[in-house]
Amino acid sequence: VNGATGKIEGTRPVVWARVYLAIAAMLLPGLFTGVCLGLPGLALAGVGVFFLILAFIFLIFGIIGSVMVYSHATDEENL
């Protein structure tokens, strides 16, 4: 904070390892559901279709959340 003008200047430290871990945590449920439940379930009379649809929904929400977290982190760093 500049004492003369009162403006906030400079950059904030962002721990990118935490940002990447948060992104991975948002994407893992969709990947896990698709790979571990959906694909093997297809071999069992098409039961895996439900899990693949669920995994796709999880991935969409994970991607949206990941973009939000990443953009927020870059905004904080370039304050």
Coordinates of N, CA and C in Angstrom, one line a residue:
V1 N 0.9 -1.2 0.0 CA 0.0 0.0 0.0 C 0.9 1.2 0.0
N2 N 0.7 2.1 -0.9 CA 1.4 3.3 -1.0 C 0.9 4.3 0.0
G3 N 1.8 4.8 0.9 CA 1.4 5.6 2.0 C 0.9 7.0 1.5
A4 N 1.4 7.5 0.4 CA 1.1 8.8 -0.1 C -0.2 8.8 -0.8
T5 N -0.4 7.8 -1.6 CA -1.7 7.8 -2.5 C -2.7 6.9 -1.9
G6 N -2.4 5.9 -1.1 CA -3.3 5.0 -0.6 C -3.7 3.9 -1.6
K7 N -3.0 3.8 -2.7 CA -3.3 2.8 -3.7 C -2.5 1.5 -3.4
I8 N -3.1 0.4 -3.8 CA -2.5 -0.9 -3.6 C -1.7 -1.2 -4.9
E9 N -0.4 -1.4 -4.7 CA 0.4 -1.7 -5.9 C 1.2 -2.9 -5.7
G10 N 1.8 -3.4 -6.8 CA 2.6 -4.6 -6.7 C 1.9 -5.9 -7.0
T11 N 2.5 -7.0 -6.6 CA 1.9 -8.3 -6.8 C 1.7 -9.0 -5.5
R12 N 0.7 -9.9 -5.5 CA 0.5 -10.7 -4.3 C 1.1 -12.1 -4.6
P13 N 1.6 -12.7 -3.6 CA 2.2 -14.0 -3.8 C 1.1 -15.1 -4.0
V14 N 1.2 -15.9 -5.0 CA 0.3 -17.0 -5.3 C 1.1 -18.3 -5.2
V15 N 0.6 -19.2 -4.4 CA 1.3 -20.5 -4.3 C 0.6 -21.4 -5.4
W16 N 1.3 -21.5 -6.6 CA 0.8 -22.2 -7.7 C 0.6 -23.6 -7.5
A17 N 1.4 -24.2 -6.6 CA 1.2 -25.6 -6.3 C -0.2 -25.9 -5.7
R18 N -0.7 -25.0 -4.8 CA -2.0 -25.1 -4.3 C -3.1 -24.9 -5.3
V19 N -2.8 -24.0 -6.2 CA -3.8 -23.7 -7.3 C -3.9 -25.0 -8.2
Y20 N -2.8 -25.6 -8.5 CA -2.8 -26.8 -9.3 C -3.5 -28.0 -8.6
L21 N -3.2 -28.1 -7.3 CA -3.9 -29.1 -6.5 C -5.4 -28.9 -6.4
A22 N -5.8 -27.7 -6.3 CA -7.3 -27.4 -6.3 C -7.9 -27.8 -7.6
I23 N -7.2 -27.5 -8.7 CA -7.7 -27.8 -10.1 C -7.8 -29.3 -10.2
A24 N -6.7 -30.0 -9.8 CA -6.7 -31.5 -9.8 C -7.9 -32.1 -9.0
A25 N -8.1 -31.5 -7.8 CA -9.2 -32.0 -6.9 C -10.5 -31.8 -7.6
M26 N -10.7 -30.8 -8.4 CA -12.0 -30.5 -9.1 C -12.2 -31.5 -10.3
L27 N -11.1 -31.9 -10.9 CA -11.2 -32.7 -12.1 C -11.2 -34.2 -11.8
L28 N -10.7 -34.6 -10.6 CA -10.5 -36.0 -10.3 C -11.9 -36.8 -10.1
P29 N -12.9 -36.2 -9.6 CA -14.2 -37.0 -9.5 C -14.7 -37.4 -10.8
G30 N -14.7 -36.5 -11.8 CA -15.2 -36.9 -13.1 C -14.3 -37.9 -13.8
L31 N -13.0 -37.8 -13.7 CA -12.1 -38.8 -14.3 C -12.2 -40.1 -13.6
F32 N -12.3 -40.1 -12.2 CA -12.4 -41.3 -11.5 C -13.7 -42.1 -11.9
T33 N -14.8 -41.3 -11.9 CA -16.1 -41.9 -12.2 C -16.1 -42.5 -13.6
G34 N -15.5 -41.8 -14.5 CA -15.5 -42.3 -15.9 C -14.6 -43.5 -16.1
V35 N -13.4 -43.4 -15.6 CA -12.5 -44.5 -15.8 C -12.7 -45.7 -14.9
C36 N -13.0 -45.5 -13.7 CA -13.1 -46.6 -12.7 C -14.5 -47.2 -12.7
L37 N -15.6 -46.5 -13.0 CA -16.9 -47.0 -12.9 C -17.6 -47.1 -14.3
G38 N -17.4 -46.1 -15.1 CA -18.1 -46.0 -16.4 C -17.6 -47.0 -17.4
L39 N -16.3 -47.0 -17.6 CA -15.7 -47.9 -18.6 C -15.9 -49.4 -18.3
P40 N -15.6 -49.8 -17.0 CA -15.8 -51.2 -16.7 C -17.3 -51.6 -16.7
G41 N -18.1 -50.6 -16.4 CA -19.6 -50.8 -16.4 C -20.2 -51.1 -17.8
L42 N -19.5 -50.6 -18.8 CA -20.0 -50.8 -20.1 C -19.9 -52.3 -20.5
A43 N -19.0 -53.0 -19.9 CA -18.9 -54.5 -20.1 C -20.0 -55.2 -19.5
L44 N -20.7 -54.6 -18.5 CA -21.8 -55.3 -17.8 C -23.1 -54.8 -18.3
A45 N -23.5 -55.2 -19.5 CA -24.8 -54.9 -20.1 C -25.1 -53.4 -20.2
G46 N -24.2 -52.6 -20.4 CA -24.5 -51.1 -20.5 C -24.7 -50.4 -19.3
V47 N -24.4 -50.9 -18.1 CA -24.7 -50.2 -16.9 C -23.8 -49.0 -16.8
G48 N -22.6 -49.0 -17.4 CA -21.7 -47.9 -17.4 C -22.1 -46.7 -18.1
V49 N -23.1 -46.7 -18.9 CA -23.6 -45.5 -19.6 C -24.0 -44.5 -18.6
F50 N -24.7 -44.9 -17.5 CA -25.1 -44.0 -16.5 C -23.9 -43.3 -15.8
F51 N -22.9 -44.1 -15.5 CA -21.7 -43.5 -14.9 C -20.9 -42.6 -15.8
L52 N -20.9 -42.9 -17.1 CA -20.2 -42.1 -18.1 C -20.9 -40.7 -18.2
I53 N -22.3 -40.7 -18.2 CA -23.0 -39.5 -18.2 C -22.7 -38.7 -17.0
L54 N -22.7 -39.4 -15.8 CA -22.4 -38.7 -14.5 C -21.0 -38.1 -14.5
A55 N -20.1 -38.9 -15.1 CA -18.7 -38.5 -15.2 C -18.5 -37.2 -16.0
F56 N -19.3 -37.2 -17.1 CA -19.3 -36.0 -18.0 C -19.8 -34.8 -17.3
I57 N -20.8 -34.9 -16.6 CA -21.4 -33.8 -15.8 C -20.4 -33.3 -14.7
F58 N -19.7 -34.3 -14.1 CA -18.7 -33.9 -13.1 C -17.5 -33.2 -13.8
L59 N -17.1 -33.7 -14.9 CA -16.0 -33.0 -15.7 C -16.4 -31.6 -16.1
I60 N -17.6 -31.4 -16.5 CA -18.0 -30.1 -16.9 C -18.0 -29.1 -15.8
F61 N -18.5 -29.5 -14.6 CA -18.4 -28.7 -13.4 C -17.0 -28.5 -13.0
G62 N -16.1 -29.5 -13.1 CA -14.7 -29.4 -12.7 C -14.0 -28.4 -13.6
I63 N -14.3 -28.5 -14.9 CA -13.6 -27.6 -15.8 C -14.0 -26.1 -15.6
I64 N -15.3 -25.9 -15.3 CA -15.8 -24.6 -15.0 C -15.1 -24.0 -13.7
G65 N -15.1 -24.9 -12.7 CA -14.5 -24.5 -11.4 C -13.0 -24.2 -11.6
S66 N -12.3 -25.1 -12.4 CA -10.9 -24.9 -12.7 C -10.6 -23.6 -13.3
V67 N -11.4 -23.2 -14.3 CA -11.2 -22.0 -15.0 C -11.4 -20.8 -14.1
M68 N -12.4 -20.9 -13.2 CA -12.6 -19.8 -12.2 C -11.5 -19.7 -11.2
V69 N -11.0 -20.8 -10.7 CA -9.8 -20.8 -9.8 C -8.6 -20.2 -10.4
Y70 N -8.3 -20.7 -11.6 CA -7.1 -20.2 -12.3 C -7.2 -18.7 -12.7
S71 N -8.3 -18.3 -13.1 CA -8.5 -16.8 -13.5 C -8.4 -16.0 -12.2
H72 N -9.0 -16.5 -11.1 CA -8.9 -15.7 -9.9 C -7.4 -15.6 -9.4
A73 N -6.7 -16.7 -9.5 CA -5.3 -16.7 -9.0 C -4.5 -15.8 -9.9
T74 N -4.7 -15.7 -11.2 CA -3.9 -14.8 -12.0 C -4.3 -13.4 -11.7
D75 N -5.6 -13.1 -11.4 CA -6.0 -11.8 -11.1 C -5.4 -11.3 -9.8
E76 N -5.3 -12.2 -8.8 CA -4.7 -11.9 -7.5 C -3.2 -11.6 -7.7
E77 N -2.6 -12.3 -8.5 CA -1.1 -12.2 -8.7 C -0.8 -10.8 -9.4
N78 N -1.7 -10.4 -10.3 CA -1.5 -9.2 -11.1 C -2.3 -8.0 -10.6
L79 N -2.5 -8.0 -9.3 CA -3.3 -7.0 -8.6 C -2.9 -5.6 -9.1

